[in-house]
mmCIF file of C-alpha atoms in Angstrom:
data_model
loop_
_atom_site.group_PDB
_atom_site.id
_atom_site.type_symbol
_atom_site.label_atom_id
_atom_site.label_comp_id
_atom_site.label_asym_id
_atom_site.label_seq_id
_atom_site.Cartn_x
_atom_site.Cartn_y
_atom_site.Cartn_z
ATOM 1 C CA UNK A 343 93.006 91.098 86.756
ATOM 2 C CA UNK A 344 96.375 91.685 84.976
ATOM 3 C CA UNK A 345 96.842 88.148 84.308
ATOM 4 C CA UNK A 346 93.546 87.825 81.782
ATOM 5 C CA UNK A 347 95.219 90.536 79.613
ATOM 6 C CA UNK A 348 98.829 88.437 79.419
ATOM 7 C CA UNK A 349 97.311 85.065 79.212
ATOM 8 C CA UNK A 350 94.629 85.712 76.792
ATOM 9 C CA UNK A 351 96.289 88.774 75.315
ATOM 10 C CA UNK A 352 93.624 91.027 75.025
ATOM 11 C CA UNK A 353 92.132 94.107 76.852
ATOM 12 C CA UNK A 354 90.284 93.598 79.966
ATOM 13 C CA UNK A 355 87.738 95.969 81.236
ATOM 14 C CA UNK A 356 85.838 95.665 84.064
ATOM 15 C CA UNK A 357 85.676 95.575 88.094
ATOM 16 C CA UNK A 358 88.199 94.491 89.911
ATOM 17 C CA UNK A 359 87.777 91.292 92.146
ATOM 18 C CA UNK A 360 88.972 92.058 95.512
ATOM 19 C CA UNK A 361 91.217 88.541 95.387
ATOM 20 C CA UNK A 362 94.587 88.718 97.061
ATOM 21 C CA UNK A 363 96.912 89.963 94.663
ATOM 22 C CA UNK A 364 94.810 92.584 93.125
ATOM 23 C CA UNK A 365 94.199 94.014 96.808
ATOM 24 C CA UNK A 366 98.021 93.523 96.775
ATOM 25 C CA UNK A 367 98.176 95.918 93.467
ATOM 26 C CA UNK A 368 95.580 98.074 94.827
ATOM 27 C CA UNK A 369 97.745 98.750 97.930
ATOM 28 C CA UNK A 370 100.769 99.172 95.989
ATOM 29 C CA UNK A 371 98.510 101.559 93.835
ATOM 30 C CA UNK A 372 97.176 103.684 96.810
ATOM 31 C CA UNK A 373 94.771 101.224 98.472
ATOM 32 C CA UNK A 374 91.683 102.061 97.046
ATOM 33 C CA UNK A 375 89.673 99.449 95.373
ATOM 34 C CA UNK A 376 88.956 101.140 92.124
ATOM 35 C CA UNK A 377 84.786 100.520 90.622
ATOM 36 C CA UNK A 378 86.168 99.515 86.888
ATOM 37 C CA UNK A 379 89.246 99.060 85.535
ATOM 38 C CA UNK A 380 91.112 98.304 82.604
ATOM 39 C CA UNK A 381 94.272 96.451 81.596
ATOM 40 C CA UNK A 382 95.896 96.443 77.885
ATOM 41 C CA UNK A 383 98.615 94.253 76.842
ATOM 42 C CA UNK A 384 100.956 95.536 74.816
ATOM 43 C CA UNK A 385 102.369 92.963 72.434
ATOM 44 C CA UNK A 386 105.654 92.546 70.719
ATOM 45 C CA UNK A 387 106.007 89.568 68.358
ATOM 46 C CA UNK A 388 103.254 87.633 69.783
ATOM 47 C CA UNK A 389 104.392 87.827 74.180
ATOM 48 C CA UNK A 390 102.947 90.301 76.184
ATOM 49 C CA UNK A 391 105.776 93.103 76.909
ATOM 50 C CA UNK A 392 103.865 94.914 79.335
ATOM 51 C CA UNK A 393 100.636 95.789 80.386
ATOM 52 C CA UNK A 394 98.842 99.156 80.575
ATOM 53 C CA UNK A 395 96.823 99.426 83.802
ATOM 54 C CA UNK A 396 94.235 101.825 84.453
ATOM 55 C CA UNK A 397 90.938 102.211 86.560
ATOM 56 C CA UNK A 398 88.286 104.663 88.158
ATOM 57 C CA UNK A 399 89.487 105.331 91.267
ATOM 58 C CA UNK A 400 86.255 104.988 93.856
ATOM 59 C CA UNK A 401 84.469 108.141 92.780
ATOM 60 C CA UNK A 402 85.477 108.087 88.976
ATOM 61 C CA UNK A 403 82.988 108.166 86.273
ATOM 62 C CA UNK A 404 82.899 104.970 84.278
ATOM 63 C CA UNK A 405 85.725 104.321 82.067
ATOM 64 C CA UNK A 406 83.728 103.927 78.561
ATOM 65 C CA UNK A 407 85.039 103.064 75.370
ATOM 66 C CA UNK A 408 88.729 102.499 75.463
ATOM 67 C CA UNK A 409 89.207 101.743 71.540
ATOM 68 C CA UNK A 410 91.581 105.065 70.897
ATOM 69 C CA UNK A 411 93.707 103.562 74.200
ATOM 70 C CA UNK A 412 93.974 100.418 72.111
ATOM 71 C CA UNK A 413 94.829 101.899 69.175
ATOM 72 C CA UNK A 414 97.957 104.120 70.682
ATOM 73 C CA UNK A 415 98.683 100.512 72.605
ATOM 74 C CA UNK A 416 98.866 99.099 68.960
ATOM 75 C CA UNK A 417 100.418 101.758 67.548
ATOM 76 C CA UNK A 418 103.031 101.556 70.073
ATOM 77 C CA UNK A 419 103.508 97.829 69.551
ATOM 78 C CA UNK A 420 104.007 98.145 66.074
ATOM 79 C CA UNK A 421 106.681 100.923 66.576
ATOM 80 C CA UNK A 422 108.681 98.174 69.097
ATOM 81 C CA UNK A 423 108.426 95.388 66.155
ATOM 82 C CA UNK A 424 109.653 97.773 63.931
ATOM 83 C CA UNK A 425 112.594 99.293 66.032
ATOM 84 C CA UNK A 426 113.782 95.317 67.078
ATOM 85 C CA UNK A 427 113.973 95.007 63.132
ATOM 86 C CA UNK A 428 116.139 97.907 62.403
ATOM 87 C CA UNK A 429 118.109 96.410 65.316
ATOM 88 C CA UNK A 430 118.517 92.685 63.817
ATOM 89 C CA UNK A 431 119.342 93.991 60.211
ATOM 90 C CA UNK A 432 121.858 96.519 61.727
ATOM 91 C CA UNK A 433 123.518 93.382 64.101
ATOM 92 C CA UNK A 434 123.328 91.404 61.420
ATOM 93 C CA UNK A 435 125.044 94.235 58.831
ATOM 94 C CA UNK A 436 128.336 94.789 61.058
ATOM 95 C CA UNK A 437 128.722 90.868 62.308
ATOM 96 C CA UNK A 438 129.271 90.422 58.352
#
């Protein structure tokens, strides 16, 4: 499930397959096999820094639109970028 949002970088919303490693997540989760879930990579300068899991549980309600999720996601993205430039320049300021 988690490796559709780092390989094709995008969010990924749906059920989860009950294939070996995401009943190995699900365990390491609480063992229940959630009805819908939903995985956002967060992207830094193009790679996949993390991903932001979340699902249903067994009795939740459907998860629904998950565009203001995507936007903080994005939002949060563009604060990394941002910070890893002030970084560089500052490196780059003192090594001269």
């Amino acid at each position: 499930f988690l490796r559709v949002a780092v390989e094709e970088r995008r969010i990924h919303l749906g059920p989860l397959e009950p294939t070996r490693l995401n009943l190995k997540l699900i365990k390491r989760l609480g063992g229940i096999l959630p009805r819908e879930s939903v995985a956002i990579p967060l992207l830094v300068r193009g790679g996949v820094h993390l991903v932001l899991y979340g699902d249903n549980g067994l009795d939740g309600p459907p998860i629904g639109p998950v565009d203001v999720l995507e936007g903080a996601v994005a939002r949060a993205s563009r604060i990394l970028e941002r910070t890893l430039a002030a970084r560089e320049r500052k490196g780059s300021q003192s090594a001269s």
